Amino acid sequence: MIILKKAAVLFGISLLSLLCGCKASEEPCAKKDLFAMDTYMTMTAYGENAEAALDKVSNEITALEKLFSVTDTNSDIGRINSSCGQPIEISADTADIITRSENLSELTNGAIDITVYTLVKEWGFTTGSYAVPLQNRINELLEYVDHSQISISDNKITIPENYQLDLGSVAKGYAGEKAAEILKEEGVSSAILNLGGNVQTIGEKPDGTPWRVAVTDPFSPSDTICTLSVRDKAVVTSGNYQRYFVSEDGKKYCHIIDPETGYPVDNGLASVTVTGDSGTYCDGLSTALFVMGEEKAIEFWRQHRDFDMLIITEDSRIIVTEILSENIEFADNAPSLQTEVIN
């Protein structure tokens, strides 16, 4: 019997700073909840124009979902996936996010690839028909995984026949970025958005302290392992506990597919949390670093250093970048894990 496990709504990150809600500040405050992109979202903003700003954010996220949905045949992605190799006119946002995804693929040497969708489906992560494919079927579908085959020009895209795209690894991060832009344009300088585990902070809390973002314990997903103090940053976690199934032979398969092997990632990592200025970048990197594994992820950080990360391994170790280590607080009931600070 195959058993599916799906994480709670927060998918790895919760917002301790919201426990006090709007009552914690004398500034005007607005809150808005939304179900979009297959997850629950909670948004809080402060300031005179906060409520109207969050309404605009909600409309923007809903509009992006209609463009990016892989299950909606009328979305940009749905039309691309049924294009049979013919060029398709797409929106500026869709062209932008696909182009940025291609750049991330190049940067990470293919550790993230939005053309992996045929394999995601084959494993059952979008259909609910969970199964371990035969090796020859995986080999067949790997022929259709290659981001370099995507061609975009003047908001027109062409992908080869049998190729299919999925923006799940970057869509919420992109939505968070767009939301932050809207809020700042509307004069909001203090806000926090939880887009289903992708957290986007704007500025700091009204009292001048940083936002506190809690990271889930991957070994006990109902608990918090630590909190990160951040200002004006995106915080994104990818983990093997978020969505997975257990096959008949008792092996666990997570939803993150390695574009090189066609198999769910199984490399000793439990979760990867990334913080940085760009939601899209952090969203894509959290997946890519998880695929890379411990050594390559650390090497990648040392080469680029334009983000910070926290890695939790299956053998109960925490690897954290130096700056982030100065802004981390472990929960009182967190398990005792060996911590390594990298610099």
Coordinates of C-alpha atoms in Angstrom, one line a residue:
M1 CA 0.0 0.0 0.0
I2 CA 1.3 3.5 -0.9
I3 CA 0.9 6.1 1.8
L4 CA 0.9 9.8 1.0
K5 CA 2.1 12.3 3.5
K6 CA 1.5 16.0 3.0
A7 CA 2.8 18.8 5.2
A8 CA 0.6 21.1 7.2
V9 CA -0.5 24.4 5.5
L10 CA 2.7 26.3 6.4
F11 CA 5.0 23.9 4.5
G12 CA 8.1 24.4 6.6
I13 CA 7.8 28.0 7.8
S14 CA 5.6 29.8 10.3
L15 CA 5.4 33.4 11.5
L16 CA 6.0 33.8 15.2
S17 CA 5.8 37.6 14.6
L18 CA 2.1 37.2 13.9
L19 CA 1.2 35.5 17.1
C20 CA 0.3 38.9 18.6
G21 CA -1.6 39.9 15.4
C22 CA -2.4 43.5 14.7
K23 CA -2.9 44.3 18.4
A24 CA 0.9 44.4 18.9
S25 CA 1.1 47.7 17.1
E26 CA -0.5 51.1 17.4
E27 CA -0.2 51.6 13.7
P28 CA -3.2 50.9 11.4
C29 CA -3.0 47.2 10.5
A30 CA -4.7 45.0 8.0
K31 CA -4.7 41.2 7.6
K32 CA -5.8 39.1 4.7
D33 CA -6.1 35.4 4.1
L34 CA -6.1 33.8 0.7
F35 CA -6.1 30.4 -0.8
A36 CA -4.1 30.4 -4.0
M37 CA -1.4 28.4 -5.8
D38 CA -2.7 25.3 -4.0
T39 CA -1.9 26.7 -0.5
Y40 CA -3.2 28.9 2.3
M41 CA -1.6 32.4 2.4
T42 CA -1.7 34.9 5.3
M43 CA -0.7 38.5 4.8
T44 CA -0.3 41.3 7.4
A45 CA 0.6 44.9 6.6
Y46 CA 0.9 48.1 8.6
G47 CA 0.1 51.7 7.7
E48 CA -2.7 54.0 6.6
N49 CA -3.1 52.3 3.2
A50 CA -2.5 48.7 4.4
E51 CA -5.9 47.3 3.7
A52 CA -6.2 48.7 0.1
A53 CA -2.6 47.5 -0.5
L54 CA -3.4 44.0 0.5
D55 CA -6.4 44.0 -1.7
K56 CA -4.2 44.8 -4.6
V57 CA -1.7 42.1 -3.6
S58 CA -4.5 39.5 -3.4
N59 CA -5.7 40.4 -6.9
E60 CA -2.1 40.2 -8.2
I61 CA -1.5 36.8 -6.7
T62 CA -4.8 35.5 -8.1
A63 CA -3.9 36.8 -11.5
L64 CA -0.5 35.2 -11.4
E65 CA -2.1 31.9 -10.4
K66 CA -4.3 32.0 -13.5
L67 CA -1.2 32.5 -15.6
F68 CA 1.1 29.9 -13.9
S69 CA -1.2 27.1 -13.0
V70 CA 0.0 23.8 -14.4
T71 CA -3.5 22.1 -14.0
D72 CA -5.5 24.9 -15.7
T73 CA -5.5 24.2 -19.5
N74 CA -6.4 27.9 -20.1
S75 CA -3.4 29.3 -18.2
D76 CA -0.2 30.3 -20.0
I77 CA 1.5 27.2 -18.7
G78 CA -1.4 25.0 -19.7
R79 CA -1.4 26.4 -23.2
I80 CA 2.4 25.9 -23.5
N81 CA 2.2 22.3 -22.4
S82 CA -0.4 21.5 -25.0
S83 CA 1.3 23.5 -27.8
C84 CA 2.8 20.5 -29.6
G85 CA 5.9 22.4 -30.5
Q86 CA 4.1 25.5 -31.8
P87 CA 4.9 29.1 -30.7
I88 CA 2.6 30.5 -28.0
E89 CA 1.9 34.1 -27.0
I90 CA 2.3 34.6 -23.3
S91 CA 2.1 37.4 -20.8
A92 CA 5.1 39.5 -19.7
D93 CA 5.0 37.9 -16.2
T94 CA 5.1 34.4 -17.6
A95 CA 8.0 35.3 -20.0
D96 CA 9.8 36.9 -17.1
I97 CA 9.5 34.0 -14.6
I98 CA 10.4 31.5 -17.3
T99 CA 13.5 33.5 -18.3
R100 CA 14.6 33.8 -14.7
S101 CA 14.0 30.1 -14.2
E102 CA 16.3 29.4 -17.2
N103 CA 18.9 31.6 -15.7
L104 CA 18.7 29.7 -12.4
S105 CA 19.1 26.5 -14.3
E106 CA 22.3 27.8 -15.9
L107 CA 23.6 29.1 -12.6
T108 CA 23.0 25.8 -10.7
N109 CA 24.2 23.6 -13.5
G110 CA 20.7 22.1 -14.0
A111 CA 19.9 21.4 -10.4
I112 CA 16.6 23.1 -11.0
D113 CA 14.8 22.7 -14.3
I114 CA 11.2 23.6 -15.0
T115 CA 10.9 21.1 -17.8
V116 CA 10.9 18.2 -15.3
Y117 CA 7.1 18.2 -15.2
T118 CA 6.6 15.0 -17.1
L119 CA 8.6 13.1 -14.5
V120 CA 6.7 14.8 -11.6
K121 CA 3.5 13.5 -13.1
E122 CA 4.9 10.1 -13.7
W123 CA 5.7 9.7 -10.0
G124 CA 2.1 10.8 -9.2
F125 CA 2.8 14.0 -7.4
T126 CA 0.3 16.0 -9.4
T127 CA -2.2 13.2 -10.2
G128 CA -2.4 11.4 -6.9
S129 CA -1.6 8.1 -8.6
Y130 CA 1.6 7.5 -6.7
A131 CA 3.9 4.8 -8.1
V132 CA 7.6 4.1 -8.7
P133 CA 8.1 4.1 -12.5
L134 CA 10.0 1.5 -14.3
Q135 CA 13.6 2.5 -15.1
N136 CA 13.0 2.4 -18.9
R137 CA 10.0 4.8 -18.5
I138 CA 12.2 7.2 -16.4
N139 CA 14.9 7.1 -19.1
E140 CA 12.3 7.8 -21.8
L141 CA 11.0 10.9 -19.9
L142 CA 14.5 12.2 -19.2
E143 CA 14.7 12.8 -22.9
Y144 CA 12.2 15.7 -22.4
V145 CA 14.1 17.4 -19.5
D146 CA 16.3 20.2 -20.8
H147 CA 15.7 23.8 -20.0
S148 CA 17.9 24.9 -22.9
Q149 CA 15.2 23.7 -25.4
I150 CA 13.0 26.6 -24.2
S151 CA 12.9 29.5 -26.7
I152 CA 11.5 32.9 -25.7
S153 CA 11.4 36.0 -27.9
D154 CA 9.1 39.0 -27.6
N155 CA 6.7 37.2 -25.2
K156 CA 6.4 34.2 -27.6
I157 CA 7.6 30.9 -26.3
T158 CA 8.3 27.6 -28.1
I159 CA 9.1 24.3 -26.5
P160 CA 9.6 21.0 -28.4
E161 CA 6.8 18.5 -28.6
N162 CA 6.4 16.3 -25.5
Y163 CA 8.2 18.8 -23.3
Q164 CA 6.2 20.3 -20.4
L165 CA 6.8 23.1 -17.9
D166 CA 6.0 23.4 -14.2
L167 CA 6.7 26.7 -12.3
G168 CA 6.1 25.1 -8.9
S169 CA 9.7 25.7 -7.8
V170 CA 9.6 29.5 -8.4
A171 CA 6.0 30.7 -8.6
K172 CA 5.3 31.6 -5.0
G173 CA 8.7 33.3 -4.7
Y174 CA 7.9 35.3 -7.7
A175 CA 4.4 36.2 -6.3
G176 CA 6.1 37.3 -3.1
E177 CA 8.4 39.6 -5.0
K178 CA 5.5 41.1 -7.0
A179 CA 3.5 41.6 -3.8
A180 CA 6.4 43.4 -2.1
E181 CA 6.7 45.7 -5.1
I182 CA 3.0 46.6 -4.8
L183 CA 3.1 47.1 -1.1
K184 CA 6.1 49.5 -1.3
E185 CA 4.4 51.4 -4.2
E186 CA 1.4 51.8 -2.0
G187 CA 3.5 53.3 0.8
V188 CA 3.6 50.2 3.0
S189 CA 7.0 49.9 4.7
S190 CA 6.2 47.1 7.2
A191 CA 4.5 43.9 6.2
I192 CA 4.9 40.1 6.3
L193 CA 3.5 37.6 3.8
N194 CA 3.4 33.9 4.3
L195 CA 2.7 32.4 0.9
G196 CA 2.4 28.8 1.9
G197 CA 5.8 28.5 3.4
N198 CA 7.4 31.2 1.2
V199 CA 7.8 34.1 3.5
Q200 CA 8.3 37.6 2.2
T201 CA 9.1 40.4 4.7
I202 CA 8.8 44.1 3.9
G203 CA 11.0 46.3 6.1
E204 CA 10.8 45.4 9.8
K205 CA 8.1 45.2 12.4
P206 CA 6.5 48.5 13.4
D207 CA 8.4 48.6 16.7
G208 CA 11.7 48.5 14.8
T209 CA 12.6 44.9 15.6
P210 CA 13.2 42.3 13.0
W211 CA 10.5 39.8 11.8
R212 CA 10.9 36.4 13.4
V213 CA 10.3 33.5 11.0
A214 CA 10.1 30.0 12.5
V215 CA 11.6 27.1 10.6
T216 CA 9.9 23.7 11.0
D217 CA 11.6 20.7 12.6
P218 CA 11.8 18.3 9.6
F219 CA 11.9 15.3 12.0
S220 CA 8.7 16.5 13.8
P221 CA 6.8 18.8 11.3
S222 CA 4.3 20.0 13.9
D223 CA 7.2 21.6 15.9
T224 CA 9.6 24.5 15.4
I225 CA 13.3 23.9 15.3
C226 CA 14.5 27.5 15.3
T227 CA 13.5 31.1 14.4
L228 CA 15.3 33.4 12.1
S229 CA 15.4 37.2 12.6
V230 CA 15.2 39.0 9.2
R231 CA 14.4 42.4 7.8
D232 CA 13.2 43.0 4.2
K233 CA 14.1 39.5 3.1
A234 CA 12.5 36.4 1.5
V235 CA 12.7 33.2 3.5
V236 CA 12.0 29.9 1.7
T237 CA 12.3 26.2 2.8
S238 CA 12.4 23.0 0.7
G239 CA 12.3 19.7 2.5
N240 CA 11.7 16.0 2.1
Y241 CA 9.0 16.0 4.8
Q242 CA 6.7 18.4 3.0
R243 CA 5.1 16.0 0.5
Y244 CA 6.1 12.4 -0.1
F245 CA 4.8 8.9 -0.4
V246 CA 5.9 5.6 1.0
S247 CA 6.1 2.7 -1.5
E248 CA 5.1 -0.9 -1.0
D249 CA 8.6 -1.8 -0.1
G250 CA 8.7 0.9 2.7
K251 CA 10.9 3.4 0.9
K252 CA 10.1 7.1 1.2
Y253 CA 10.0 9.2 -2.0
C254 CA 9.8 13.0 -1.7
H255 CA 8.2 15.3 -4.3
I256 CA 11.5 17.0 -5.3
I257 CA 12.8 15.4 -8.5
D258 CA 16.4 15.4 -9.5
P259 CA 16.4 16.6 -13.2
E260 CA 19.6 14.5 -13.8
T261 CA 18.4 11.1 -12.5
G262 CA 14.6 11.4 -12.8
Y263 CA 14.2 10.2 -9.2
P264 CA 13.1 11.9 -6.1
V265 CA 16.0 13.4 -4.2
D266 CA 17.6 11.1 -1.6
N267 CA 20.9 12.6 -0.6
G268 CA 21.0 12.9 3.1
L269 CA 19.3 16.3 3.4
A270 CA 16.1 16.9 5.3
S271 CA 15.6 20.5 4.5
V272 CA 17.2 23.6 3.1
T273 CA 16.2 27.2 4.1
V274 CA 17.4 30.1 2.0
T275 CA 17.1 33.8 2.8
G276 CA 17.9 36.7 0.5
D277 CA 16.6 39.8 -1.3
S278 CA 14.8 38.1 -4.2
G279 CA 11.9 35.8 -3.6
T280 CA 12.2 34.1 -7.0
Y281 CA 15.9 33.5 -6.4
C282 CA 15.4 32.1 -2.9
D283 CA 12.5 29.9 -4.0
G284 CA 14.5 28.4 -6.9
L285 CA 17.7 28.1 -4.9
S286 CA 16.0 26.2 -2.0
T287 CA 15.1 23.5 -4.4
A288 CA 18.4 23.6 -6.3
L289 CA 20.5 23.4 -3.2
F290 CA 18.4 20.5 -1.9
V291 CA 19.0 18.7 -5.1
M292 CA 22.7 19.4 -5.0
G293 CA 23.3 17.9 -1.6
E294 CA 25.5 19.1 1.3
E295 CA 28.9 19.5 -0.3
K296 CA 27.8 21.1 -3.6
A297 CA 25.4 23.4 -1.8
I298 CA 28.1 24.7 0.5
E299 CA 30.5 25.1 -2.5
F300 CA 27.8 27.0 -4.4
W301 CA 27.3 29.4 -1.4
R302 CA 31.0 30.0 -1.1
Q303 CA 31.2 30.8 -4.8
H304 CA 28.2 33.3 -4.8
R305 CA 27.5 34.6 -1.2
D306 CA 24.5 36.6 -2.3
F307 CA 22.1 34.6 0.0
D308 CA 22.2 32.8 3.3
M309 CA 21.2 29.3 4.1
L310 CA 20.4 26.8 6.8
I311 CA 20.7 23.1 6.0
I312 CA 19.4 20.3 8.2
T313 CA 20.7 16.8 7.4
E314 CA 19.1 13.5 7.9
D315 CA 21.8 12.6 10.4
S316 CA 20.7 15.5 12.7
R317 CA 23.3 18.2 11.8
I318 CA 22.6 21.8 11.1
I319 CA 24.8 23.7 8.7
V320 CA 24.3 27.5 8.7
T321 CA 26.1 30.4 7.0
E322 CA 27.9 32.8 9.3
I323 CA 25.6 35.9 9.1
L324 CA 22.5 33.8 9.5
S325 CA 24.0 32.1 12.5
E326 CA 24.0 35.5 14.3
N327 CA 20.3 35.8 13.7
I328 CA 19.1 32.3 14.7
E329 CA 17.4 31.2 18.0
F330 CA 16.7 27.6 18.7
A331 CA 13.4 26.5 20.2
D332 CA 13.4 25.4 23.8
N333 CA 12.1 22.0 22.8
A334 CA 14.3 21.6 19.7
P335 CA 16.3 18.4 19.4
S336 CA 20.0 18.7 20.2
L337 CA 21.7 18.9 16.8
Q338 CA 25.4 19.3 16.0
T339 CA 25.7 22.8 14.5
E340 CA 28.4 23.8 11.9
V341 CA 28.8 27.5 10.9
I342 CA 30.4 28.0 7.5
N343 CA 32.2 31.1 6.3

